[in-house]
Amino acid sequence: MRTLKAALLGCGTVGSDVVRYMTRHGADLTARIGAQVELAGIAVRRTGLPRPGVPEHLITTDADALVRRGDIDVVIEVIGGIDRARDLITTAFEYGASVVSANKALIAAEGAALHAAAAAHGVDLYYEAAVAGAIPLLRPLREFLAGDRVNRVLGIVNGTTNFILDKMHSSGADYPQALKEATALGYAEADPTADVEGHDAAAKAAILAGFAFGTRVRVEEVHREGITAITSADIDNAKAAGSVIKLVAVCERGADGCSVNARVHPAMIPSGHPLAAVRGAFNAVLVEADAAGQLMFHGPGAGGAPTAGAVLGDLVAVCRNRLAGVTGPGDAVHNRFAVYPMADVVTRYHLGLDTTDQPDAPAEVAAVLGQQGVSIATLSRQRREGGFSLTVSTHHATDASLSAAVRALRTADHVRCVTSVIRIEGI
């Protein structure tokens, strides 16, 4: 039986679990692939750290030498970042190795160039683990729905922000408290910026749009808003409206069928919607297609073991291709659709306002919204000290018209301040 050799770049949380599962399930992997997979080397930044279950004799700090060996069949990249990971992956291609990656930032930024390099050298590039951890999502979009037309993808693709918002909703904690607990439990990094400001989800949205619509969406074309401005008052307003607030990634086809939009932002989700029930650090993605209708993908979206499971699934696929002397599907992009701007996106909105106690304040708010073409679906008013709080939900409106309305409201006679502007999704 032929033996295939694999090299691992990175041995942190995910990399260590990849090693452990390769060892624990070695016999199963051999049976599924039809060949044994031998771990030939593990590249790390620093030696001497405790790595339970990781063979010490395989550790090296010379990642360049490892990918240049020439006898490596598959390189598994879990180091993260862009520049260093890109250089190592392209070198691996040059020396004849296929690559399995979990690096969403790299794929979102350099996916086109990496796919071109893999094709030029006749090798594979797989990265199912880059988007939603253990959830099988990219392969279903590219292969199982290849004969269908996907119109929309709506999902929770960042476990850290979902944990924080869920904690705020369930316990009444404010944002700093919920973030502190997420950090203590290991869900949030010491610097949580990539998660809480939406950068992580934006990279995933760019990848998802490519697979859903077959067109290139650059990460800088993804509209991005984080959750740091979400307050306990926003959470309470959502509860009063029978909703929850989630950070969602939305990729959708335009009305013309040949343009797309991708965006990441907080949104109110009605409590009866499937995404509203996604708790803790879990991820979920709802795919809407012409023939298939709605498909829901749900599961752990991060963490060492879930991500390692997705990595090993790609490893099996790449090794099977290697034995057969073929490569799998390459770049999912086959269209050149325009990315339409956020200003043209049509959705519903929730507005919170503080107003004076004048009886004509609600009428003034309605008039200002109407002047910008924004109609009101519901309006409620509550007395507060020295005035009133006004809660408005709108019918569908463009982002441009709603933004113009908010600017006008801020200068209205009876509006003291606009306290929140949150999109409503799932209706």
XYZ file of C-alpha atoms in Angstrom:
427
model
C 0.000 0.000 0.000
C 1.316 3.416 -0.954
C 2.150 5.882 1.813
C 1.347 9.565 1.370
C 3.314 12.159 3.306
C 1.767 15.190 4.959
C 3.428 18.277 6.450
C 1.729 20.448 9.067
C 2.361 24.183 9.272
C 1.343 25.403 12.714
C 0.692 23.437 15.877
C -1.496 25.650 18.018
C -5.010 24.721 19.091
C -6.140 23.545 15.653
C -2.820 22.027 14.591
C -2.482 20.023 17.795
C -5.962 18.589 17.308
C -5.140 17.712 13.699
C -2.164 15.673 14.952
C -4.203 13.975 17.666
C -7.033 13.013 15.326
C -4.633 11.804 12.630
C -3.081 9.549 15.270
C -6.331 8.433 16.884
C -8.159 7.757 13.610
C -5.187 6.644 11.534
C -6.683 3.254 10.663
C -9.987 4.837 9.580
C -8.185 7.433 7.476
C -6.159 4.696 5.783
C -9.316 2.721 5.008
C -11.141 5.750 3.603
C -8.224 6.993 1.524
C -6.845 3.662 0.398
C -3.358 4.622 1.540
C -1.602 5.420 4.768
C -0.946 9.090 5.536
C 2.340 9.662 7.323
C 2.914 12.932 9.153
C 6.403 13.828 7.972
C 7.018 17.105 9.788
C 5.424 19.857 11.878
C 6.626 23.446 11.512
C 6.253 25.746 14.527
C 7.547 29.169 15.539
C 9.000 28.033 18.856
C 10.151 24.670 20.160
C 10.011 23.568 23.767
C 6.342 24.383 24.363
C 4.113 21.662 25.869
C 2.238 19.924 23.051
C 0.600 16.797 24.495
C 0.246 14.008 21.954
C 2.475 15.701 19.361
C 5.599 13.687 18.407
C 8.583 15.807 19.426
C 10.863 14.351 16.738
C 8.620 15.818 13.992
C 8.899 19.401 15.266
C 10.942 21.899 13.260
C 11.201 25.673 13.092
C 12.274 25.574 9.434
C 8.960 25.700 7.602
C 10.667 26.623 4.324
C 12.793 23.474 4.343
C 9.757 21.369 5.185
C 7.669 22.512 2.211
C 10.723 22.259 -0.091
C 11.471 18.611 0.683
C 9.972 17.416 -2.589
C 8.470 14.232 -1.136
C 5.503 15.914 0.599
C 2.130 15.084 -0.921
C -0.089 17.389 1.172
C 0.704 20.495 3.206
C -1.777 21.408 5.945
C -1.614 25.142 6.722
C -3.083 26.351 10.030
C -0.669 29.167 10.930
C -3.033 32.016 9.971
C -2.034 35.430 8.671
C -1.474 36.327 5.036
C 2.058 37.028 3.830
C 3.966 34.173 5.464
C 1.202 31.637 4.833
C 0.915 32.696 1.178
C 4.637 32.305 0.579
C 4.730 28.847 2.149
C 1.668 27.658 0.242
C 2.935 28.846 -3.135
C 6.288 27.204 -2.417
C 4.477 23.975 -1.556
C 2.715 24.137 -4.928
C 6.033 24.634 -6.695
C 7.390 21.477 -5.042
C 4.370 19.441 -6.085
C 2.304 19.368 -2.875
C -1.425 19.947 -2.602
C -2.600 22.205 0.219
C -5.367 22.078 2.820
C -5.884 25.376 4.657
C -8.092 26.819 7.393
C -6.968 30.397 6.670
C -10.015 32.524 5.858
C -8.105 35.836 5.783
C -5.624 34.486 3.239
C -8.248 32.860 1.016
C -10.421 35.986 1.023
C -7.464 38.205 0.122
C -5.446 35.948 -2.206
C -7.843 33.224 -3.327
C -7.650 33.996 -7.046
C -3.843 33.991 -7.134
C -3.592 30.833 -5.026
C -6.058 28.931 -7.189
C -4.171 30.009 -10.293
C -0.885 28.816 -8.769
C -2.407 25.471 -7.747
C -3.799 24.951 -11.264
C -0.463 25.855 -12.846
C 1.266 23.104 -10.842
C -1.510 20.525 -11.150
C -2.280 20.308 -7.427
C -5.265 20.891 -5.143
C -6.202 23.759 -2.832
C -8.984 22.919 -0.346
C -10.202 25.091 2.554
C -13.548 23.910 3.904
C -12.391 24.740 7.444
C -11.872 28.417 6.550
C -15.512 29.467 6.765
C -17.612 27.658 9.362
C -15.450 25.195 11.264
C -17.025 21.760 11.333
C -20.033 22.769 9.229
C -19.820 21.334 5.687
C -20.720 24.369 3.616
C -18.339 25.212 0.770
C -18.482 21.790 -0.882
C -22.306 21.681 -0.829
C -22.410 25.149 -2.387
C -19.877 24.302 -5.094
C -20.860 20.712 -5.861
C -24.231 19.636 -4.481
C -25.982 22.876 -5.527
C -24.094 23.178 -8.817
C -27.291 22.544 -10.795
C -29.366 24.988 -8.769
C -29.400 28.784 -8.546
C -28.487 30.179 -5.138
C -30.127 33.527 -4.448
C -29.207 34.288 -0.869
C -26.963 33.164 1.954
C -27.741 34.431 5.457
C -25.689 33.233 8.370
C -23.993 33.530 11.721
C -20.361 32.774 10.924
C -18.500 34.070 13.982
C -18.851 32.203 17.245
C -17.285 34.910 19.415
C -19.826 37.585 18.517
C -22.699 35.131 18.725
C -21.630 34.156 22.247
C -21.393 37.806 23.307
C -24.784 38.793 21.882
C -26.419 35.641 23.231
C -25.014 36.385 26.698
C -26.311 39.968 26.508
C -29.750 38.665 25.515
C -30.018 35.831 28.042
C -28.415 37.385 31.123
C -28.851 41.122 30.696
C -25.085 41.668 30.677
C -23.774 44.728 28.882
C -21.201 44.446 26.091
C -18.039 44.804 28.247
C -19.292 42.161 30.700
C -20.186 39.710 27.945
C -16.833 40.258 26.215
C -14.999 39.647 29.499
C -16.781 36.312 29.942
C -16.110 35.328 26.315
C -12.411 36.039 26.870
C -12.314 34.053 30.120
C -13.884 31.046 28.391
C -11.467 31.212 25.467
C -14.068 32.284 22.884
C -12.469 35.718 22.419
C -8.816 36.483 21.772
C -6.824 38.871 23.966
C -7.300 41.333 21.082
C -10.871 40.608 19.898
C -10.915 43.273 17.169
C -11.046 40.859 14.218
C -14.160 39.245 15.666
C -16.113 42.063 17.288
C -15.504 44.549 14.456
C -16.648 42.031 11.848
C -13.341 41.492 9.993
C -13.425 37.715 10.481
C -17.032 37.465 9.295
C -16.326 39.757 6.321
C -13.550 37.459 5.074
C -15.919 34.507 5.339
C -18.672 36.437 3.544
C -16.313 37.151 0.637
C -15.528 33.436 0.321
C -19.195 32.446 0.645
C -20.241 34.876 -2.086
C -17.714 33.334 -4.454
C -19.060 29.840 -3.853
C -22.730 30.846 -3.845
C -22.692 32.952 -7.001
C -19.490 31.923 -8.752
C -18.159 35.463 -8.804
C -15.205 37.178 -7.171
C -16.024 39.419 -4.206
C -13.024 41.100 -2.623
C -13.039 41.433 1.132
C -12.860 45.216 0.827
C -16.136 45.079 -1.143
C -17.932 43.520 1.816
C -19.810 46.121 3.868
C -18.751 45.636 7.484
C -20.137 46.719 10.844
C -19.231 45.224 14.221
C -21.095 44.748 17.488
C -19.223 47.154 19.780
C -21.996 49.772 19.541
C -24.762 47.338 20.547
C -26.159 48.344 23.948
C -28.357 46.714 26.559
C -31.105 49.084 25.396
C -30.823 47.648 21.855
C -31.149 44.143 23.286
C -34.221 45.177 25.293
C -35.792 46.780 22.225
C -35.205 43.582 20.284
C -36.857 41.538 23.035
C -39.838 43.889 23.041
C -40.142 43.387 19.298
C -39.992 39.581 19.665
C -36.508 39.440 18.149
C -32.873 38.782 18.965
C -29.794 40.619 17.705
C -27.179 38.625 15.781
C -24.107 39.573 13.788
C -25.020 38.218 10.374
C -23.216 37.734 7.085
C -25.508 38.266 4.101
C -24.660 37.440 0.495
C -27.453 37.969 -2.008
C -28.082 38.137 -5.709
C -29.427 41.427 -7.075
C -32.837 41.742 -8.713
C -31.148 41.755 -12.137
C -29.713 38.291 -11.460
C -26.184 39.280 -12.407
C -25.067 41.500 -9.553
C -24.379 40.612 -5.923
C -23.960 42.212 -2.528
C -22.091 40.957 0.515
C -22.346 42.531 3.934
C -21.742 41.911 7.643
C -23.666 43.786 10.328
C -25.813 43.367 13.432
C -29.442 42.614 12.673
C -32.663 41.938 14.501
C -33.861 38.403 13.753
C -37.489 37.476 14.588
C -37.607 34.877 17.355
C -39.362 32.367 15.076
C -36.560 32.448 12.496
C -34.138 29.467 12.518
C -31.111 31.703 13.117
C -32.674 33.194 16.250
C -32.272 29.864 18.064
C -28.503 29.634 17.450
C -26.965 29.919 20.899
C -23.514 30.360 22.382
C -20.503 30.074 20.096
C -22.328 28.061 17.434
C -22.588 29.020 13.760
C -25.463 28.543 11.342
C -25.980 29.391 7.682
C -29.256 29.489 5.764
C -28.955 28.997 1.997
C -31.870 29.926 -0.279
C -31.949 28.397 -3.770
C -34.535 28.117 -6.543
C -34.981 24.350 -6.561
C -33.754 23.336 -3.107
C -35.598 26.090 -1.263
C -34.135 26.793 2.166
C -31.252 24.690 3.486
C -29.970 25.127 7.036
C -26.393 24.299 8.070
C -25.753 24.394 11.818
C -22.918 23.360 14.118
C -19.799 24.397 15.999
C -18.069 27.013 13.889
C -14.762 27.354 15.679
C -12.435 25.652 18.127
C -9.653 23.139 17.712
C -11.603 19.899 17.354
C -14.378 21.138 15.002
C -11.889 22.911 12.742
C -9.544 19.920 12.770
C -12.435 17.708 11.687
C -13.034 19.898 8.633
C -9.298 19.931 7.869
C -9.167 16.133 7.945
C -12.198 15.915 5.654
C -10.283 17.987 3.104
C -7.176 15.868 3.717
C -9.095 12.715 2.781
C -10.433 14.332 -0.407
C -7.018 15.632 -1.472
C -5.303 12.305 -0.755
C -7.901 10.410 -2.788
C -7.275 12.783 -5.684
C -3.546 12.228 -5.281
C -3.915 8.457 -5.544
C -6.173 8.761 -8.586
C -3.761 11.136 -10.312
C -6.388 13.862 -10.614
C -7.242 17.171 -9.009
C -10.610 18.181 -7.619
C -12.704 21.215 -8.539
C -10.596 24.349 -8.618
C -11.641 27.968 -8.250
C -15.404 28.287 -7.755
C -15.445 31.574 -9.676
C -16.877 31.390 -13.192
C -18.918 34.626 -13.387
C -17.963 38.291 -13.399
C -20.881 39.884 -11.572
C -20.799 43.477 -10.371
C -20.917 44.085 -6.623
C -23.666 46.606 -5.989
C -23.132 49.145 -3.195
C -24.608 49.079 0.285
C -26.598 52.218 -0.564
C -28.755 50.130 -2.927
C -29.418 47.295 -0.459
C -33.100 47.007 0.453
C -34.041 45.804 3.919
C -36.152 46.720 6.941
C -34.921 48.793 9.877
C -35.449 49.320 13.581
C -34.964 52.871 14.856
C -34.738 54.076 18.446
C -35.175 57.798 19.152
C -35.401 60.097 22.156
C -37.966 62.861 21.558
C -39.482 65.775 23.390
C -42.796 65.422 25.175
C -44.625 67.390 22.502
C -47.714 65.575 21.160
C -46.724 66.158 17.531
C -43.275 64.499 17.895
C -44.411 61.133 16.398
C -46.017 62.969 13.469
C -42.794 64.860 12.823
C -40.811 61.598 12.826
C -43.300 59.999 10.411
C -43.140 63.052 8.125
C -39.321 63.063 8.024
C -39.235 59.351 7.192
C -41.924 59.785 4.541
C -40.017 62.595 2.867
C -37.167 60.130 2.270
C -39.465 57.384 0.989
C -39.321 55.340 4.193
C -42.699 54.078 5.409
C -43.461 53.004 8.972
C -44.590 49.474 9.796
C -44.940 49.957 13.563
C -44.382 52.819 16.003
C -44.459 52.736 19.789
C -43.916 55.494 22.346
C -42.870 55.310 25.996
C -42.615 58.110 28.533
C -39.164 58.828 29.917
C -37.935 61.528 32.241
C -38.270 64.814 30.391
C -39.557 63.273 27.186
C -40.367 60.089 25.327
C -38.561 57.202 23.668
C -39.847 56.304 20.236
C -39.354 52.904 18.614
C -39.979 52.572 14.884
C -39.802 49.602 12.552
C -39.944 50.379 8.863
C -41.119 48.652 5.756
C -38.420 47.784 3.218
C -36.229 50.713 2.213
C -32.847 51.249 0.640
C -29.866 51.898 2.833
C -29.392 55.258 1.092
C -32.926 56.440 1.846
C -32.771 55.275 5.449
C -29.386 56.981 5.952
C -30.791 60.226 4.556
C -33.793 59.907 6.872
C -31.568 59.382 9.923
C -29.529 62.475 9.052
C -32.743 64.490 8.781
C -34.096 63.088 12.060
C -31.004 64.245 13.903
C -31.881 67.862 13.055
C -35.653 67.545 13.568
C -37.239 69.908 16.096
C -38.603 67.240 18.429
C -35.864 64.585 18.126
C -33.225 64.829 20.799
C -31.112 61.960 19.498
C -31.232 58.805 17.393
C -30.245 56.080 19.852
C -30.086 53.065 17.532
C -30.322 52.060 13.889
C -30.402 48.281 13.361
C -31.362 46.356 10.255
C -34.058 43.683 10.431
C -33.327 40.432 8.592
C -35.229 37.196 8.175
C -38.571 38.750 7.235
